[in-house]
Amino acid sequence: MKTEKLMMKGNEAIAEAAIRAGCRLYFGYPITPQSEIAEYMSRRLPEVDGTFLQTESEVATVNMVYGAASTGKRVMTSTSSPGFSLMQEGVSYIAGAELPCVFVNVVRGGPGLGDIQPAQSDYFQATKGGGHGDYKLLVLAPSTIQEAVELTQLAFDLADKYRNPALILADGMIGQMMEPVELPPMRDLSTLPDHSDWALTGANEREPHKVTSFNIDPYGLEEMNKRYQEKYTRAVREEQRWEEYKTDNAEYLLVGYGTVGRILKSVVDKLAEEGIATGVFRPISLWPFPYTRLRELAEAVKFVFTVEMSSGQMVEDVRLGVEGRVPVHFYGRMGGVVPTPDEICSAFKKLL
Amino acid sequence: METKIAFGGPKSLSGKEFTYCPGCHHGIVHRLIAEIIDELGIQGKTIMVAPVGCSVFAYEFFDVDGTVAPHGRALAVATGMKRALPDRVVFTYQGDGDLAAIGTAETVHAANRGEKLTTIFINNAVYGMTGGQMAPTTLLGQKTTTTPYGRRAKNDGYPVHISEMLSTMVGVAYLERVTVSTPQDIRNAKKAIRKAFLAQIKNIGFGLVEVLSTCPTNWGMSPVEAQRWLLENMTKEFPLKVFVDKVGD
């Protein structure tokens, strides 16, 4: 397979990865720290006969994504925290209408206007249903630019596989940082999944297709919900993803995702120099959360230490996974503050 | 004996029974749209976007591909479809609450971009499905369930004139306000709807037809009284007019 190695900013790498995954439609509204995705798309999509549209709002954006996704074509948008809040109604409709598409939330500090620094305080919104109704997003959290490229591609495939929106949950650090990346080759559009059995393309010599999240009959709507839940059950079975670092003989397990997951590797190395055996469990799929493997690992350690750039959101899933087998401790920084390895080390050592 | 069908419904209606009240104009307007789709021969390439409101089931009534948008967002959804499939015909069907209150921004910006879309805008001066609350187009003095003393400008502002607003936008290719209260009005409305579709098909720009319509149920009138009330009151506030015509004959 032919690959190229380039030095790229996270936001631009995500955009290029989406195009190489066969995405030819992008709708978006500028918001820091991810506007480079829109800028890159505005330059790059016309080169590949794609469509870029700067919208009037995130509310319009998510509904344009709904419309484009209903034609069966690969489509994406990107935004940052307040923008993703605005999109939640549409995200719920898209999940209910079972439309594949990809969202990118480059998370910044909140709540409210917050700031534009990296944060992880949108975990609940991403994984527990930010909009109304019983639905789930397929949520993937990269910790390097290379991984952001790979997960962006995976997000499109998972969205198609489950006919469900997928979300890349990054943070300002992943969006703004530059790293060398290997880009995959361009996807041949003729190899993309066939959605002709449901997509809205005009009922030419076939029965009309109807795509909605709507059923006025409660029993009918319950049946639709059962169908969603079956998909989610399947995703829980098949799509749990994580990375482990030095977990083999670890006495303590450190858990973090995204940017924190990457910092925790330095923490493990520092602690090893002091003779403390720790390992990292880094969830990659935040939904479905990799509970099963976490539970196995937790049984072999003295306690679990979760670190987040939030007041403690993913730690609730860690506790659900650990099921009280060992204590679960937490250290968090808020407001867009990225914790240093030293800070995390000293917070950890206080627990010993 | 050989039998010939001398009269029937348009092919582009599914035949599903309408859910509308007696005297409501949705049925007439649905039929006109379906006749135009038939006459233009575009049934197999048309996609419709229904709104939230009384016409939420419109996607079931037309025999074309369709969806129902979140409240107010039909023109954003339609924009996404049309940008994905530029050679298809995409239309939205929206009421006054949907298009002129919660969806004002989507309406204005789709028109401003000159999206190659067609919109049929039903203005009946009231929220129908939720039970008769004030609409952005409710007339001053008009009683609704949320303006029990009549709409007062001091508290509620003034009726919104969507066609007048959009008439300033360069992206608009066809824009007319019509009604379907008399046979003559119906013939004229059909011509307007045809042109609003041609504005899209000929790739000229955005086409919108505002149809002043009755809501006898929520106006608390008989169908005949509602027709009279519309002609005597609504057409004064919202004059029937061709605002933009770049389609020609």
XYZ file of C-alpha atoms in Angstrom:
601
model
C 0.000 0.000 0.000
C 1.382 3.381 -1.020
C 1.690 5.835 1.846
C 3.115 9.326 2.254
C 4.849 10.724 5.328
C 4.122 14.378 6.021
C 4.434 16.866 8.867
C 0.877 17.922 9.612
C -1.209 19.791 12.130
C -3.847 17.582 13.752
C -6.794 19.495 12.342
C -5.417 19.340 8.801
C -4.521 15.677 9.127
C -8.102 14.879 10.177
C -9.424 16.788 7.155
C -7.106 15.038 4.705
C -7.863 11.653 6.272
C -11.588 12.294 5.770
C -11.070 13.101 2.085
C -8.962 9.979 1.673
C -11.776 7.995 3.308
C -14.090 9.114 0.505
C -15.696 12.143 2.131
C -16.576 14.700 -0.547
C -19.041 16.823 1.430
C -18.158 19.127 4.306
C -20.403 21.663 6.018
C -19.061 23.801 8.843
C -19.091 26.974 10.870
C -15.846 28.518 12.155
C -14.953 27.999 15.804
C -11.581 27.846 17.560
C -9.606 25.586 17.988
C -10.655 23.632 14.889
C -11.218 26.214 12.134
C -8.224 24.806 10.226
C -10.405 21.799 9.342
C -12.888 24.048 7.526
C -10.111 26.096 5.941
C -8.344 22.967 4.723
C -11.588 21.555 3.341
C -12.407 24.811 1.538
C -9.067 24.576 -0.283
C -8.853 20.830 -0.782
C -12.400 19.657 -1.582
C -12.710 21.559 -4.876
C -9.544 19.745 -6.039
C -11.320 16.396 -5.693
C -14.732 17.510 -7.050
C -16.078 17.784 -3.519
C -18.327 20.362 -1.913
C -17.390 22.703 0.901
C -20.010 24.994 2.367
C -19.529 27.517 5.160
C -22.888 27.593 6.914
C -24.769 30.271 8.825
C -24.673 28.360 12.123
C -23.961 25.007 13.724
C -27.718 24.435 13.789
C -27.827 24.751 10.005
C -24.625 22.701 9.707
C -25.941 19.607 11.445
C -29.094 19.678 9.353
C -27.113 20.009 6.121
C -25.166 16.967 7.289
C -28.531 15.224 7.842
C -29.635 16.101 4.303
C -26.365 15.068 2.665
C -26.142 11.848 4.711
C -29.700 10.940 3.683
C -28.439 10.658 0.081
C -26.030 7.926 1.219
C -22.852 9.896 0.560
C -19.982 10.283 3.003
C -20.245 13.630 4.796
C -18.641 15.228 7.815
C -18.507 18.350 9.912
C -16.242 19.559 12.662
C -16.734 21.947 15.520
C -15.688 22.703 19.078
C -17.610 22.382 22.317
C -20.217 25.213 22.174
C -20.780 24.402 18.503
C -21.391 20.739 19.238
C -23.886 21.711 21.931
C -25.799 23.631 19.254
C -25.821 20.556 17.020
C -27.327 18.170 19.560
C -30.929 18.282 18.311
C -29.777 17.392 14.820
C -27.422 14.680 16.084
C -30.391 13.023 17.783
C -32.425 13.212 14.539
C -29.517 11.742 12.562
C -29.162 8.851 15.021
C -32.937 8.312 14.925
C -33.004 8.384 11.125
C -30.025 5.966 11.138
C -27.812 8.058 8.894
C -24.054 7.472 8.659
C -21.887 10.572 9.054
C -18.862 11.782 10.989
C -18.604 14.581 13.540
C -15.377 15.952 14.969
C -15.473 17.785 18.296
C -12.129 19.411 19.094
C -12.983 20.012 22.727
C -12.169 23.300 24.489
C -12.634 24.484 28.049
C -16.187 25.019 29.287
C -18.903 25.401 30.385
C -20.436 28.312 28.494
C -18.071 30.352 26.403
C -15.245 28.852 28.460
C -11.938 29.290 26.685
C -10.120 27.916 23.643
C -7.628 25.666 25.446
C -7.650 21.831 25.309
C -10.188 20.125 27.581
C -12.003 16.829 28.052
C -15.128 18.167 29.682
C -17.481 17.080 26.864
C -17.134 13.362 27.662
C -20.625 13.056 29.117
C -22.133 14.868 26.122
C -20.267 12.588 23.725
C -20.880 9.249 25.397
C -24.070 9.553 27.438
C -26.308 11.188 24.812
C -25.956 14.940 24.351
C -29.327 15.200 22.670
C -32.773 13.805 23.460
C -33.820 10.188 23.250
C -32.167 6.766 23.607
C -29.294 6.921 21.157
C -25.551 6.467 21.121
C -22.716 7.863 19.084
C -19.716 5.746 18.131
C -17.020 7.800 19.878
C -13.298 7.548 19.120
C -10.574 9.490 20.952
C -7.137 9.883 19.299
C -3.980 10.598 21.313
C -1.593 11.273 18.408
C -1.967 12.857 14.975
C -1.277 9.496 13.332
C -4.038 7.956 15.368
C -6.349 10.861 14.497
C -5.833 9.967 10.830
C -6.575 6.292 11.420
C -9.593 6.910 13.637
C -11.077 9.403 11.177
C -11.005 6.688 8.543
C -12.389 4.131 10.980
C -15.155 6.572 11.964
C -16.484 6.625 8.395
C -16.383 2.837 8.187
C -18.124 2.375 11.532
C -20.748 4.990 10.634
C -21.538 3.025 7.486
C -21.412 -0.345 9.240
C -23.912 0.715 11.904
C -25.805 3.396 9.953
C -25.111 5.643 12.908
C -23.228 8.903 13.439
C -19.640 8.552 14.642
C -17.745 11.172 16.630
C -14.051 11.918 16.818
C -13.559 13.387 20.287
C -10.272 15.249 20.136
C -9.070 18.212 22.156
C -7.334 21.459 21.301
C -3.936 19.800 21.801
C -4.590 17.127 19.158
C -6.079 19.742 16.836
C -3.228 22.226 17.057
C -0.152 20.011 17.493
C 2.101 19.075 14.537
C 3.509 15.571 14.097
C 4.751 13.411 11.247
C 1.962 11.290 9.817
C 1.648 8.569 7.261
C -1.412 9.136 5.139
C -3.325 6.263 3.608
C -4.010 6.252 -0.139
C -7.166 7.781 -1.617
C -10.183 5.550 -1.273
C -11.650 4.565 -4.617
C -15.186 5.960 -4.350
C -16.602 2.995 -6.221
C -15.595 0.761 -3.305
C -17.674 2.686 -0.742
C -20.613 0.804 0.832
C -23.777 0.623 -1.240
C -26.678 2.463 0.384
C -29.039 2.279 -2.584
C -31.599 0.260 -0.583
C -32.481 3.219 1.646
C -30.822 6.425 0.404
C -32.871 9.327 -0.924
C -31.810 9.693 -4.531
C -35.137 10.056 -6.354
C -37.580 7.153 -6.745
C -36.698 6.351 -10.324
C -38.327 3.000 -11.192
C -38.492 1.930 -7.576
C -40.741 2.513 -4.562
C -40.044 5.832 -2.810
C -37.668 5.749 0.160
C -38.608 7.563 3.362
C -35.916 8.477 5.887
C -37.187 9.758 9.241
C -36.767 9.485 12.994
C -40.540 9.760 13.275
C -43.341 7.399 14.210
C -46.523 8.751 15.749
C -47.496 5.252 16.961
C -45.739 4.476 20.270
C -45.556 0.748 19.484
C -44.023 1.541 16.114
C -41.554 3.926 17.726
C -40.683 1.300 20.306
C -39.872 -1.123 17.484
C -37.578 1.507 15.939
C -35.900 1.928 19.317
C -35.431 -1.823 19.628
C -33.669 -1.778 16.279
C -31.330 0.989 17.508
C -30.607 -0.930 20.704
C -29.769 -4.101 18.774
C -27.168 -2.123 16.843
C -25.731 -0.677 20.031
C -25.561 -4.138 21.630
C -23.647 -5.348 18.590
C -21.292 -2.360 18.784
C -20.615 -3.058 22.466
C -19.676 -6.611 21.485
C -17.531 -5.745 18.460
C -16.146 -2.233 18.795
C -14.359 -1.877 22.153
C -10.937 -0.438 21.479
C -8.071 0.497 23.808
C -4.296 0.660 24.131
C -2.196 -0.721 26.965
C 1.248 0.496 27.971
C 3.405 -1.544 30.375
C 0.374 -3.130 32.015
C 1.976 -6.581 32.238
C 3.530 -6.333 35.697
C 1.879 -3.120 36.809
C 0.934 -2.756 40.458
C -1.127 0.324 39.748
C -3.213 1.130 36.680
C -3.374 4.658 35.264
C -6.367 5.397 33.029
C -6.689 8.332 30.639
C -7.766 8.990 27.057
C -6.670 11.318 24.275
C -3.999 13.836 25.217
C -3.975 12.646 28.845
C -3.497 9.038 27.718
C -0.343 10.147 26.002
C 0.936 12.137 29.007
C 0.333 9.103 31.225
C 2.961 7.138 29.290
C 5.583 9.669 30.428
C 4.216 9.355 33.956
C 4.617 5.566 33.859
C 8.224 5.927 32.663
C 9.041 8.478 35.369
C 7.533 6.292 38.085
C 9.407 3.256 36.751
C 12.678 5.134 37.320
C 11.626 5.384 40.956
C 10.845 1.677 41.055
C 7.053 2.047 40.992
C 5.450 -0.342 38.508
C 2.496 1.298 36.821
C 0.811 0.826 33.445
C -1.573 2.797 31.260
C -4.978 1.746 30.068
C -6.053 4.186 27.344
C -9.615 3.814 26.085
C -9.760 4.554 22.339
C -13.458 3.883 21.866
C -15.135 6.016 24.531
C -18.424 4.544 23.399
C -18.560 1.617 23.501
C -16.307 1.942 26.563
C -13.829 -0.955 26.936
C -15.218 -2.104 30.296
C -14.304 -5.762 29.842
C -10.559 -5.378 29.497
C -10.452 -2.676 32.169
C -12.116 -5.074 34.614
C -9.530 -7.780 33.899
C -6.640 -5.372 34.387
C -8.114 -3.888 37.566
C -8.134 -7.311 39.213
C -4.334 -7.440 39.068
C -3.529 -4.001 40.560
C -3.709 -2.301 43.958
C -5.726 0.641 42.733
C -6.777 2.498 39.602
C -5.857 6.135 39.062
C -7.836 8.068 36.475
C -6.632 11.375 35.068
C -8.725 13.700 32.954
C -8.825 17.312 31.797
C -12.233 17.621 33.437
C -13.798 17.500 36.884
C -14.171 13.724 36.492
C -16.410 12.384 33.749
C -14.824 9.255 32.267
C -13.957 8.188 35.821
C -17.628 7.222 36.205
C -17.190 4.658 33.422
C -13.935 3.510 34.991
C -15.819 2.880 38.251
C -18.531 1.018 36.331
C -15.842 -1.121 34.731
C -13.889 -1.795 37.908
C -17.077 -2.687 39.790
C -15.577 -1.935 43.176
C -12.850 -4.593 42.868
C -10.163 -2.035 43.801
C -10.275 1.660 44.743
C -10.578 4.142 41.861
C -8.869 7.507 42.442
C -9.098 10.623 40.334
C -6.971 13.607 39.417
C -8.290 16.278 37.090
C -7.450 19.721 35.766
C -10.213 21.940 34.443
C -10.746 25.037 32.348
C -8.311 24.100 29.602
C -5.319 23.366 31.864
C -3.185 20.466 30.619
C -1.577 18.594 33.545
C 2.187 18.035 33.429
C 3.727 14.598 34.068
C 5.246 15.963 37.326
C 1.889 17.152 38.624
C 0.327 13.792 37.845
C 3.254 11.954 39.487
C 2.942 13.880 42.701
C -0.851 13.496 42.759
C -0.343 9.754 42.285
C 2.322 9.445 44.971
C 0.083 11.066 47.552
C -2.117 7.984 47.226
C 0.642 5.508 48.071
C -67.009 -1.719 -23.818
C -63.680 0.023 -23.574
C -63.273 2.259 -20.556
C -61.051 5.271 -20.414
C -59.876 7.116 -17.337
C -61.084 10.654 -17.869
C -60.021 12.048 -14.486
C -57.825 10.979 -11.577
C -55.442 12.139 -8.906
C -51.889 13.092 -9.788
C -49.375 10.221 -9.903
C -47.074 12.055 -7.517
C -49.559 11.801 -4.650
C -49.296 8.473 -2.840
C -53.058 8.124 -2.341
C -52.629 8.019 1.416
C -55.549 9.743 3.111
C -54.729 13.315 4.157
C -54.775 14.088 7.873
C -55.959 17.673 7.353
C -59.129 19.304 8.724
C -62.128 20.218 6.537
C -61.572 23.562 4.827
C -57.802 23.520 5.299
C -55.802 24.506 2.237
C -52.969 21.966 2.615
C -54.864 19.451 0.490
C -55.302 21.829 -2.432
C -51.667 22.897 -2.327
C -50.447 19.270 -2.104
C -52.443 18.457 -5.202
C -51.076 21.435 -7.126
C -47.483 20.469 -6.289
C -48.102 16.857 -7.344
C -49.676 18.002 -10.629
C -46.634 20.155 -11.369
C -44.241 17.278 -10.562
C -46.243 15.072 -12.949
C -46.388 17.693 -15.694
C -42.651 18.420 -15.466
C -41.913 14.677 -15.503
C -39.651 14.879 -12.449
C -41.273 12.370 -10.068
C -38.332 9.968 -10.317
C -35.759 12.601 -9.428
C -37.620 14.617 -6.815
C -36.844 14.534 -3.080
C -39.083 16.333 -0.612
C -38.462 17.666 2.874
C -41.489 17.869 5.148
C -41.517 20.198 8.162
C -42.690 19.911 11.737
C -46.269 21.138 11.919
C -49.610 19.960 10.512
C -47.868 18.913 7.298
C -45.342 16.736 9.156
C -46.793 13.729 7.283
C -46.409 15.396 3.873
C -43.485 13.074 3.070
C -46.026 10.216 3.203
C -48.547 11.985 0.969
C -46.193 12.521 -1.965
C -45.066 9.506 -3.937
C -41.433 10.633 -4.017
C -38.364 10.077 -1.838
C -38.698 12.123 1.321
C -37.775 12.965 4.854
C -39.017 15.154 7.676
C -36.642 17.791 9.018
C -36.216 19.058 12.560
C -38.505 22.026 13.208
C -37.421 24.978 11.069
C -34.474 23.229 9.426
C -36.050 22.010 6.189
C -33.978 24.352 4.032
C -30.745 23.279 5.726
C -31.633 19.613 5.184
C -32.604 20.381 1.577
C -29.324 22.262 1.058
C -27.392 19.178 2.193
C -29.347 16.977 -0.224
C -29.017 19.312 -3.172
C -25.285 19.830 -2.628
C -24.889 16.044 -2.520
C -27.093 15.452 -5.598
C -27.144 18.643 -7.708
C -29.087 17.039 -10.577
C -32.087 16.082 -8.411
C -35.077 18.298 -7.682
C -35.435 19.068 -3.982
C -38.361 20.913 -2.439
C -39.438 21.849 1.062
C -42.980 22.311 2.302
C -43.153 24.514 5.399
C -45.614 26.394 7.552
C -45.243 29.863 9.015
C -43.992 28.752 12.429
C -41.442 26.460 10.813
C -40.215 28.827 8.110
C -40.750 32.293 9.589
C -40.068 31.784 13.320
C -37.761 28.952 14.348
C -36.323 28.537 10.835
C -35.892 32.171 9.830
C -32.105 31.978 9.668
C -32.107 28.818 7.513
C -34.704 30.414 5.201
C -32.855 33.689 4.761
C -29.482 32.053 4.192
C -30.710 29.401 1.752
C -32.350 32.200 -0.248
C -29.239 34.332 0.005
C -27.001 31.536 -1.261
C -29.382 31.143 -4.164
C -29.739 27.443 -3.368
C -31.337 25.645 -6.307
C -34.287 24.634 -4.165
C -38.035 25.160 -4.200
C -40.028 26.066 -1.112
C -43.780 26.067 -0.685
C -44.546 28.263 2.300
C -47.987 27.883 3.873
C -48.907 31.054 5.756
C -52.099 30.575 7.780
C -51.268 33.057 10.535
C -51.421 30.468 13.300
C -49.642 27.413 14.771
C -51.943 24.622 13.653
C -50.612 21.353 15.038
C -49.883 22.605 18.542
C -53.412 23.942 18.840
C -53.674 27.531 17.625
C -50.900 29.607 19.202
C -49.605 32.894 17.797
C -47.512 32.585 14.643
C -44.947 35.130 13.437
C -47.521 35.973 10.743
C -50.521 36.352 13.085
C -52.323 39.615 12.281
C -52.461 42.486 14.763
C -55.596 42.065 16.845
C -55.984 38.402 15.850
C -56.928 36.157 18.762
C -54.971 32.948 19.260
C -54.506 30.696 22.288
C -51.414 32.707 23.274
C -52.837 36.091 22.266
C -56.213 35.787 24.011
C -56.648 39.581 23.897
C -55.576 39.748 20.266
C -52.001 40.233 19.012
C -50.657 43.500 20.383
C -47.668 45.082 18.700
C -46.356 46.433 21.986
C -45.984 42.938 23.419
C -45.799 40.654 20.383
C -44.297 42.736 17.574
C -45.681 42.793 14.050
C -46.606 40.185 11.434
C -43.461 39.017 9.612
C -43.452 39.587 5.856
C -41.212 36.828 4.556
C -41.727 37.451 0.837
C -40.956 41.162 1.204
C -37.811 40.283 3.211
C -36.560 37.732 0.696
C -37.353 39.959 -2.290
C -34.184 41.957 -1.618
C -31.955 38.899 -2.061
C -30.045 38.439 -5.264
C -30.063 34.642 -4.940
C -33.849 34.477 -5.251
C -35.071 33.527 -8.731
C -38.812 33.237 -8.212
C -40.928 34.639 -5.407
C -44.671 35.111 -5.356
C -47.426 35.356 -2.759
C -50.637 33.615 -3.774
C -53.777 32.149 -2.291
C -56.004 29.212 -3.233
C -59.332 30.629 -2.117
C -61.097 30.804 -5.517
C -60.765 28.684 -8.679
C -58.959 31.603 -10.314
C -56.570 31.857 -7.365
C -55.880 28.128 -7.623
C -54.992 28.405 -11.317
C -52.671 31.290 -10.549
C -51.083 29.459 -7.597
C -50.342 26.500 -9.848
C -48.540 28.761 -12.326
C -46.497 30.206 -9.460
C -45.549 26.756 -8.143
C -44.514 25.687 -11.639
C -42.222 28.706 -11.912
C -40.740 28.092 -8.465
C -39.806 24.576 -9.638
C -38.486 25.879 -12.955
C -36.269 28.361 -11.102
C -34.530 25.293 -9.648
C -34.657 23.039 -12.705
C -33.243 25.774 -14.958
C -30.522 26.338 -12.337
C -31.425 30.026 -11.914
C -31.766 30.184 -8.143
C -34.045 29.843 -5.162
C -37.815 29.673 -5.730
C -40.458 30.264 -3.074
C -44.234 30.519 -3.215
C -46.000 31.878 -0.152
C -49.549 30.559 -0.037
C -51.973 32.439 2.206
C -54.025 29.603 3.669
C -56.938 28.927 5.962
C -57.006 27.184 9.314
C -60.732 26.966 10.083
C -60.141 24.740 13.128
C -57.810 27.107 14.931
C -59.423 30.276 13.629
C -62.695 28.973 15.108
C -64.582 29.426 11.832
C -66.452 27.333 9.315
C -64.546 26.636 6.088
C -66.640 29.220 4.230
C -66.127 31.875 6.918
C -62.389 31.109 6.886
C -62.189 31.689 3.118
C -63.919 35.037 3.561
C -61.734 36.023 6.523
C -58.572 35.227 4.561
C -59.630 37.304 1.561
C -60.833 40.231 3.686
C -58.011 40.362 6.226
C -54.894 38.395 5.282
C -54.597 39.767 1.756
C -54.614 43.320 3.206
C -51.641 42.549 5.464
C -49.953 40.261 2.905
C -50.719 41.587 -0.605
C -50.777 39.015 -3.421
C -47.850 39.839 -5.653
C -45.040 38.547 -7.856
C -41.955 39.810 -6.033
C -39.229 38.233 -8.175
C -39.472 36.504 -11.538
C -36.223 35.582 -13.252
C -37.821 32.514 -14.829
C -39.834 34.242 -17.546
C -42.530 32.525 -19.593
